PDB file of C-alpha atoms in Angstrom:
ATOM      1  CA  UNK A 110     -61.676-195.891 -15.757  1.00 46.00           C
ATOM      2  CA  UNK A 111     -63.089-193.588 -12.948  1.00 49.00           C
ATOM      3  CA  UNK A 112     -60.497-191.965 -10.777  1.00 64.00           C
ATOM      4  CA  UNK A 113     -63.314-192.069  -7.735  1.00 73.00           C
ATOM      5  CA  UNK A 114     -66.103-193.956  -5.929  1.00 84.00           C
ATOM      6  CA  UNK A 115     -68.697-192.484  -4.127  1.00 87.00           C
ATOM      7  CA  UNK A 116     -70.295-194.525  -1.308  1.00 89.00           C
ATOM      8  CA  UNK A 117     -73.192-195.065  -1.197  1.00 94.00           C
ATOM      9  CA  UNK A 118     -74.233-195.475  -4.626  1.00 93.00           C
ATOM     10  CA  UNK A 119     -77.910-194.185  -3.543  1.00 96.00           C
ATOM     11  CA  UNK A 120     -79.259-192.501  -0.823  1.00 96.00           C
ATOM     12  CA  UNK A 121     -82.900-191.538   0.361  1.00 97.00           C
ATOM     13  CA  UNK A 122     -83.707-189.308   3.143  1.00 97.00           C
ATOM     14  CA  UNK A 123     -86.560-187.265   4.472  1.00 97.00           C
ATOM     15  CA  UNK A 124     -86.572-183.701   4.019  1.00 97.00           C
ATOM     16  CA  UNK A 125     -84.730-182.090   6.934  1.00 97.00           C
ATOM     17  CA  UNK A 126     -82.220-184.663   7.752  1.00 97.00           C
ATOM     18  CA  UNK A 127     -78.567-184.441   7.136  1.00 98.00           C
ATOM     19  CA  UNK A 128     -76.807-186.215   3.960  1.00 97.00           C
ATOM     20  CA  UNK A 129     -73.887-187.299   3.638  1.00 97.00           C
ATOM     21  CA  UNK A 130     -71.636-188.637   0.607  1.00 97.00           C
ATOM     22  CA  UNK A 131     -68.222-190.128   0.644  1.00 96.00           C
ATOM     23  CA  UNK A 132     -65.588-189.918  -2.450  1.00 95.00           C
ATOM     24  CA  UNK A 133     -62.176-192.256  -2.478  1.00 94.00           C
ATOM     25  CA  UNK A 134     -59.550-191.511  -4.931  1.00 92.00           C
ATOM     26  CA  UNK A 135     -56.601-193.334  -5.984  1.00 88.00           C
ATOM     27  CA  UNK A 136     -53.878-190.783  -6.507  1.00 85.00           C
ATOM     28  CA  UNK A 137     -52.693-187.802  -5.421  1.00 86.00           C
ATOM     29  CA  UNK A 138     -54.409-184.495  -5.788  1.00 86.00           C
ATOM     30  CA  UNK A 139     -54.403-180.786  -6.303  1.00 84.00           C
ATOM     31  CA  UNK A 140     -57.966-180.079  -5.517  1.00 88.00           C
ATOM     32  CA  UNK A 141     -61.117-181.947  -5.135  1.00 91.00           C
ATOM     33  CA  UNK A 142     -64.455-180.796  -6.013  1.00 93.00           C
ATOM     34  CA  UNK A 143     -68.182-182.033  -5.894  1.00 95.00           C
ATOM     35  CA  UNK A 144     -70.752-181.325  -8.467  1.00 95.00           C
ATOM     36  CA  UNK A 145     -74.246-181.672  -8.612  1.00 96.00           C
ATOM     37  CA  UNK A 146     -76.457-183.112 -11.735  1.00 96.00           C
ATOM     38  CA  UNK A 147     -80.147-182.922 -11.967  1.00 93.00           C
ATOM     39  CA  UNK A 148     -81.328-185.928 -14.023  1.00 86.00           C
ATOM     40  CA  UNK A 149     -79.536-186.080 -17.393  1.00 76.00           C
ATOM     41  CA  UNK A 150     -78.484-182.267 -17.358  1.00 86.00           C
ATOM     42  CA  UNK A 151     -75.336-180.261 -17.126  1.00 89.00           C
ATOM     43  CA  UNK A 152     -73.395-180.563 -13.819  1.00 93.00           C
ATOM     44  CA  UNK A 153     -73.151-178.125 -11.570  1.00 94.00           C
ATOM     45  CA  UNK A 154     -69.960-176.665  -9.361  1.00 93.00           C
ATOM     46  CA  UNK A 155     -70.613-176.888  -6.113  1.00 95.00           C
ATOM     47  CA  UNK A 156     -67.332-176.996  -3.631  1.00 94.00           C
ATOM     48  CA  UNK A 157     -63.754-176.723  -4.323  1.00 92.00           C
ATOM     49  CA  UNK A 158     -61.262-178.083  -1.378  1.00 93.00           C
ATOM     50  CA  UNK A 159     -57.706-177.529  -2.157  1.00 90.00           C
ATOM     51  CA  UNK A 160     -55.217-180.269  -0.898  1.00 90.00           C
ATOM     52  CA  UNK A 161     -53.507-178.421   1.739  1.00 93.00           C
ATOM     53  CA  UNK A 162     -57.214-177.793   3.243  1.00 95.00           C
ATOM     54  CA  UNK A 163     -59.238-180.187   5.795  1.00 97.00           C
ATOM     55  CA  UNK A 164     -62.576-178.740   5.789  1.00 98.00           C
ATOM     56  CA  UNK A 165     -64.451-176.301   4.035  1.00 97.00           C
ATOM     57  CA  UNK A 166     -68.168-174.894   4.473  1.00 97.00           C
ATOM     58  CA  UNK A 167     -70.558-173.103   1.743  1.00 95.00           C
ATOM     59  CA  UNK A 168     -74.614-172.354   2.953  1.00 97.00           C
ATOM     60  CA  UNK A 169     -75.722-175.615   3.803  1.00 97.00           C
ATOM     61  CA  UNK A 170     -72.934-177.913   2.381  1.00 97.00           C
ATOM     62  CA  UNK A 171     -69.654-179.131   4.489  1.00 98.00           C
ATOM     63  CA  UNK A 172     -66.534-180.646   2.787  1.00 98.00           C
ATOM     64  CA  UNK A 173     -64.045-182.538   4.192  1.00 98.00           C
ATOM     65  CA  UNK A 174     -60.508-183.855   3.011  1.00 97.00           C
ATOM     66  CA  UNK A 175     -58.003-186.411   4.264  1.00 96.00           C
ATOM     67  CA  UNK A 176     -55.335-186.804   1.928  1.00 94.00           C
ATOM     68  CA  UNK A 177     -53.883-189.271   3.855  1.00 95.00           C
ATOM     69  CA  UNK A 178     -56.748-191.554   3.511  1.00 95.00           C
ATOM     70  CA  UNK A 179     -57.245-190.321  -0.161  1.00 94.00           C
ATOM     71  CA  UNK A 180     -60.975-189.751   0.696  1.00 95.00           C
ATOM     72  CA  UNK A 181     -63.882-186.866   1.087  1.00 96.00           C
ATOM     73  CA  UNK A 182     -67.020-186.364   2.357  1.00 97.00           C
ATOM     74  CA  UNK A 183     -69.979-184.168   1.541  1.00 98.00           C
ATOM     75  CA  UNK A 184     -72.665-183.041   4.124  1.00 98.00           C
ATOM     76  CA  UNK A 185     -75.672-181.662   3.421  1.00 98.00           C
ATOM     77  CA  UNK A 186     -77.563-180.193   6.263  1.00 98.00           C
ATOM     78  CA  UNK A 187     -81.387-179.758   6.493  1.00 97.00           C
ATOM     79  CA  UNK A 188     -81.888-180.982   3.015  1.00 97.00           C
ATOM     80  CA  UNK A 189     -84.759-180.002   0.801  1.00 97.00           C
ATOM     81  CA  UNK A 190     -86.651-181.801  -1.852  1.00 96.00           C
ATOM     82  CA  UNK A 191     -84.799-179.662  -4.242  1.00 96.00           C
ATOM     83  CA  UNK A 192     -81.728-181.247  -3.255  1.00 97.00           C
ATOM     84  CA  UNK A 193     -82.377-184.343  -5.119  1.00 97.00           C
ATOM     85  CA  UNK A 194     -79.905-185.073  -7.422  1.00 97.00           C
ATOM     86  CA  UNK A 195     -76.298-186.716  -7.850  1.00 96.00           C
ATOM     87  CA  UNK A 196     -73.841-185.700  -6.793  1.00 97.00           C
ATOM     88  CA  UNK A 197     -70.140-186.423  -8.135  1.00 96.00           C
ATOM     89  CA  UNK A 198     -66.134-186.013  -6.553  1.00 95.00           C
ATOM     90  CA  UNK A 199     -64.157-184.605  -8.917  1.00 93.00           C
ATOM     91  CA  UNK A 200     -60.128-184.937  -8.827  1.00 90.00           C
ATOM     92  CA  UNK A 201     -57.564-183.010 -10.800  1.00 83.00           C
ATOM     93  CA  UNK A 202     -54.159-184.408 -10.115  1.00 76.00           C
ATOM     94  CA  UNK A 203     -52.279-182.293 -12.374  1.00 71.00           C
ATOM     95  CA  UNK A 204     -53.322-178.333 -11.980  1.00 60.00           C
ATOM     96  CA  UNK A 205     -54.691-178.813 -15.430  1.00 69.00           C
ATOM     97  CA  UNK A 206     -58.355-178.619 -14.859  1.00 71.00           C
ATOM     98  CA  UNK A 207     -58.486-182.101 -16.244  1.00 80.00           C
ATOM     99  CA  UNK A 208     -60.694-184.052 -13.442  1.00 87.00           C
ATOM    100  CA  UNK A 209     -61.753-187.680 -13.137  1.00 88.00           C
ATOM    101  CA  UNK A 210     -65.096-188.151 -11.798  1.00 91.00           C
ATOM    102  CA  UNK A 211     -66.327-190.689  -9.624  1.00 89.00           C
ATOM    103  CA  UNK A 212     -69.443-193.039 -10.202  1.00 89.00           C
ATOM    104  CA  UNK A 213     -71.604-190.481  -8.395  1.00 93.00           C
ATOM    105  CA  UNK A 214     -74.186-190.845  -5.091  1.00 96.00           C
ATOM    106  CA  UNK A 215     -77.915-190.465  -6.245  1.00 96.00           C
ATOM    107  CA  UNK A 216     -79.931-188.836  -3.547  1.00 97.00           C
ATOM    108  CA  UNK A 217     -83.773-188.662  -3.313  1.00 97.00           C
ATOM    109  CA  UNK A 218     -85.176-186.195  -0.385  1.00 97.00           C
ATOM    110  CA  UNK A 219     -88.363-187.120   0.437  1.00 97.00           C
ATOM    111  CA  UNK A 220     -90.878-184.225   1.409  1.00 94.00           C
TER     112      UNK A 220
ATOM    113  CA  UNK B1094     -77.086-170.746 -16.130  1.00 70.00           C
ATOM    114  CA  UNK B1095     -73.281-171.205 -16.734  1.00 72.00           C
ATOM    115  CA  UNK B1096     -73.138-169.221 -20.302  1.00 87.00           C
ATOM    116  CA  UNK B1097     -71.765-172.600 -22.103  1.00 94.00           C
ATOM    117  CA  UNK B1098     -73.934-173.943 -24.941  1.00 95.00           C
ATOM    118  CA  UNK B1099     -73.894-176.729 -26.802  1.00 97.00           C
ATOM    119  CA  UNK B1100     -75.774-178.396 -29.736  1.00 96.00           C
ATOM    120  CA  UNK B1101     -77.244-180.307 -30.608  1.00 97.00           C
ATOM    121  CA  UNK B1102     -79.245-181.363 -27.554  1.00 96.00           C
ATOM    122  CA  UNK B1103     -80.401-184.663 -28.993  1.00 96.00           C
ATOM    123  CA  UNK B1104     -79.501-186.727 -31.970  1.00 96.00           C
ATOM    124  CA  UNK B1105     -79.477-189.832 -33.611  1.00 98.00           C
ATOM    125  CA  UNK B1106     -76.973-191.383 -35.663  1.00 98.00           C
ATOM    126  CA  UNK B1107     -76.664-195.286 -36.917  1.00 98.00           C
ATOM    127  CA  UNK B1108     -73.255-197.350 -36.434  1.00 98.00           C
ATOM    128  CA  UNK B1109     -70.482-196.420 -38.789  1.00 97.00           C
ATOM    129  CA  UNK B1110     -71.658-192.843 -38.940  1.00 98.00           C
ATOM    130  CA  UNK B1111     -69.921-189.703 -37.981  1.00 98.00           C
ATOM    131  CA  UNK B1112     -71.174-187.014 -35.763  1.00 98.00           C
ATOM    132  CA  UNK B1113     -69.996-183.274 -34.648  1.00 98.00           C
ATOM    133  CA  UNK B1114     -71.153-181.756 -31.648  1.00 98.00           C
ATOM    134  CA  UNK B1115     -70.467-178.403 -30.801  1.00 98.00           C
ATOM    135  CA  UNK B1116     -70.099-175.904 -27.705  1.00 97.00           C
ATOM    136  CA  UNK B1117     -69.824-172.441 -27.251  1.00 94.00           C
ATOM    137  CA  UNK B1118     -67.496-171.958 -24.196  1.00 89.00           C
ATOM    138  CA  UNK B1119     -68.386-168.791 -21.129  1.00 84.00           C
ATOM    139  CA  UNK B1120     -67.042-165.536 -22.159  1.00 82.00           C
ATOM    140  CA  UNK B1121     -63.306-165.372 -21.256  1.00 82.00           C
ATOM    141  CA  UNK B1122     -62.582-168.671 -21.096  1.00 85.00           C
ATOM    142  CA  UNK B1123     -59.875-170.321 -23.032  1.00 87.00           C
ATOM    143  CA  UNK B1124     -60.122-173.631 -22.063  1.00 90.00           C
ATOM    144  CA  UNK B1125     -62.447-176.343 -23.644  1.00 93.00           C
ATOM    145  CA  UNK B1126     -62.823-179.868 -22.231  1.00 93.00           C
ATOM    146  CA  UNK B1127     -65.255-182.495 -23.357  1.00 96.00           C
ATOM    147  CA  UNK B1128     -66.522-185.552 -21.227  1.00 96.00           C
ATOM    148  CA  UNK B1129     -68.506-188.366 -22.074  1.00 97.00           C
ATOM    149  CA  UNK B1130     -71.136-189.766 -19.347  1.00 96.00           C
ATOM    150  CA  UNK B1131     -72.938-193.024 -20.119  1.00 95.00           C
ATOM    151  CA  UNK B1132     -76.356-193.609 -18.311  1.00 92.00           C
ATOM    152  CA  UNK B1133     -75.597-194.216 -14.622  1.00 89.00           C
ATOM    153  CA  UNK B1134     -71.896-193.727 -14.853  1.00 91.00           C
ATOM    154  CA  UNK B1135     -70.129-190.188 -14.111  1.00 93.00           C
ATOM    155  CA  UNK B1136     -68.425-188.407 -16.728  1.00 95.00           C
ATOM    156  CA  UNK B1137     -65.038-189.767 -18.146  1.00 94.00           C
ATOM    157  CA  UNK B1138     -62.386-187.244 -19.297  1.00 93.00           C
ATOM    158  CA  UNK B1139     -61.846-187.060 -23.291  1.00 96.00           C
ATOM    159  CA  UNK B1140     -59.726-184.386 -23.902  1.00 94.00           C
ATOM    160  CA  UNK B1141     -59.014-180.655 -23.414  1.00 92.00           C
ATOM    161  CA  UNK B1142     -58.064-177.855 -25.955  1.00 92.00           C
ATOM    162  CA  UNK B1143     -56.191-174.759 -24.938  1.00 89.00           C
ATOM    163  CA  UNK B1144     -54.889-172.241 -27.494  1.00 87.00           C
ATOM    164  CA  UNK B1145     -56.494-174.330 -30.383  1.00 90.00           C
ATOM    165  CA  UNK B1146     -54.508-178.007 -29.301  1.00 92.00           C
ATOM    166  CA  UNK B1147     -55.107-180.593 -27.803  1.00 91.00           C
ATOM    167  CA  UNK B1148     -53.900-180.358 -23.981  1.00 87.00           C
ATOM    168  CA  UNK B1149     -54.511-183.518 -22.827  1.00 88.00           C
ATOM    169  CA  UNK B1150     -56.229-186.528 -23.225  1.00 91.00           C
ATOM    170  CA  UNK B1151     -58.080-189.474 -21.810  1.00 90.00           C
ATOM    171  CA  UNK B1152     -58.438-192.820 -22.860  1.00 91.00           C
ATOM    172  CA  UNK B1153     -60.556-192.381 -25.732  1.00 95.00           C
ATOM    173  CA  UNK B1154     -59.756-193.869 -28.919  1.00 96.00           C
ATOM    174  CA  UNK B1155     -58.319-191.697 -32.088  1.00 97.00           C
ATOM    175  CA  UNK B1156     -61.868-191.940 -34.099  1.00 98.00           C
ATOM    176  CA  UNK B1157     -62.938-189.197 -31.036  1.00 98.00           C
ATOM    177  CA  UNK B1158     -61.291-185.680 -32.095  1.00 97.00           C
ATOM    178  CA  UNK B1159     -61.853-182.150 -31.437  1.00 96.00           C
ATOM    179  CA  UNK B1160     -61.009-178.688 -32.212  1.00 96.00           C
ATOM    180  CA  UNK B1161     -61.032-175.441 -30.785  1.00 94.00           C
ATOM    181  CA  UNK B1162     -61.430-172.288 -32.857  1.00 92.00           C
ATOM    182  CA  UNK B1163     -59.952-168.641 -31.962  1.00 91.00           C
ATOM    183  CA  UNK B1164     -63.069-167.613 -30.348  1.00 88.00           C
ATOM    184  CA  UNK B1165     -62.477-170.334 -27.888  1.00 88.00           C
ATOM    185  CA  UNK B1166     -65.582-172.175 -28.856  1.00 92.00           C
ATOM    186  CA  UNK B1167     -65.076-175.983 -29.732  1.00 96.00           C
ATOM    187  CA  UNK B1168     -66.169-179.222 -32.218  1.00 97.00           C
ATOM    188  CA  UNK B1169     -66.249-182.987 -30.881  1.00 98.00           C
ATOM    189  CA  UNK B1170     -65.739-185.218 -33.811  1.00 98.00           C
ATOM    190  CA  UNK B1171     -66.470-188.783 -33.454  1.00 98.00           C
ATOM    191  CA  UNK B1172     -66.228-191.250 -36.338  1.00 97.00           C
ATOM    192  CA  UNK B1173     -67.463-194.733 -37.222  1.00 98.00           C
ATOM    193  CA  UNK B1174     -69.511-194.642 -34.278  1.00 98.00           C
ATOM    194  CA  UNK B1175     -70.174-197.827 -32.122  1.00 98.00           C
ATOM    195  CA  UNK B1176     -73.253-198.597 -30.004  1.00 97.00           C
ATOM    196  CA  UNK B1177     -71.185-197.577 -26.415  1.00 97.00           C
ATOM    197  CA  UNK B1178     -70.580-194.187 -27.962  1.00 98.00           C
ATOM    198  CA  UNK B1179     -74.434-193.713 -27.102  1.00 98.00           C
ATOM    199  CA  UNK B1180     -73.855-191.158 -23.853  1.00 97.00           C
ATOM    200  CA  UNK B1181     -74.395-187.743 -22.749  1.00 97.00           C
ATOM    201  CA  UNK B1182     -71.397-185.784 -24.161  1.00 98.00           C
ATOM    202  CA  UNK B1183     -70.690-182.953 -21.915  1.00 97.00           C
ATOM    203  CA  UNK B1184     -68.539-179.743 -22.767  1.00 96.00           C
ATOM    204  CA  UNK B1185     -66.808-177.429 -20.036  1.00 94.00           C
ATOM    205  CA  UNK B1186     -64.792-174.377 -19.841  1.00 91.00           C
ATOM    206  CA  UNK B1187     -62.563-173.265 -17.879  1.00 87.00           C
ATOM    207  CA  UNK B1188     -59.679-170.822 -17.429  1.00 81.00           C
ATOM    208  CA  UNK B1189     -56.288-172.659 -18.289  1.00 69.00           C
ATOM    209  CA  UNK B1190     -53.495-172.247 -15.218  1.00 62.00           C
ATOM    210  CA  UNK B1191     -56.247-171.044 -12.589  1.00 66.00           C
ATOM    211  CA  UNK B1192     -57.401-174.430 -11.076  1.00 66.00           C
ATOM    212  CA  UNK B1193     -60.947-173.897 -10.264  1.00 74.00           C
ATOM    213  CA  UNK B1194     -64.392-175.182 -11.256  1.00 81.00           C
ATOM    214  CA  UNK B1195     -65.666-176.229 -14.376  1.00 88.00           C
ATOM    215  CA  UNK B1196     -68.712-174.942 -16.214  1.00 91.00           C
ATOM    216  CA  UNK B1197     -70.795-176.940 -18.017  1.00 94.00           C
ATOM    217  CA  UNK B1198     -72.893-176.917 -20.947  1.00 95.00           C
ATOM    218  CA  UNK B1199     -76.027-179.302 -20.710  1.00 95.00           C
ATOM    219  CA  UNK B1200     -75.021-181.730 -22.826  1.00 96.00           C
ATOM    220  CA  UNK B1201     -75.461-183.505 -26.102  1.00 97.00           C
ATOM    221  CA  UNK B1202     -77.216-186.887 -26.224  1.00 97.00           C
ATOM    222  CA  UNK B1203     -76.270-189.150 -28.447  1.00 98.00           C
ATOM    223  CA  UNK B1204     -78.088-192.248 -28.941  1.00 98.00           C
ATOM    224  CA  UNK B1205     -76.498-194.920 -31.531  1.00 98.00           C
ATOM    225  CA  UNK B1206     -78.625-197.790 -33.542  1.00 97.00           C
TER     226      UNK B1206
END
């Protein structure tokens, strides 16, 4: 079974708008990561946030982590058509790089 | 480009057959993990190999097995294929004991008829 659940399942926005997707997970974690997947291809790492961090930025990406609520959010600012992809959160409960992925959010950015 | 290569990219098998998928990890990475991704779902952890031994396994039956070689490349073997085994199989390499990102290959898409 999936460790995490992303919300919403699908999101459609206009180019230039911000996109926010959320992830909830079930057990305690050491770190949480977000990955991107273009249609049917391999996953690409976007950003990692450790359990003792609350917020992290990387370019147009902003990730927050609330371990008390077992939730994380990914914000993509000033979205571009090239951001169209599926986005997954992944949690590592055991520091063994054995990640459990959520169900994903499918983002469509309309030019 | 992550430096992780998988083969074959696509293959079709029939129920009951066996399949072997291959993965070459990124240079310097000593750990390989395999994931199964069914259509419309997130990747599910199958198992991880470190120093040629299985080092963690997800909820998959024993007919899913693997190998890691001294050069850290890896194979995933699936016996007695079932229709539900149809999926994208992803290999990811990483450095053991260094919590961090996984580097994924482009996957092998298996169709079982």
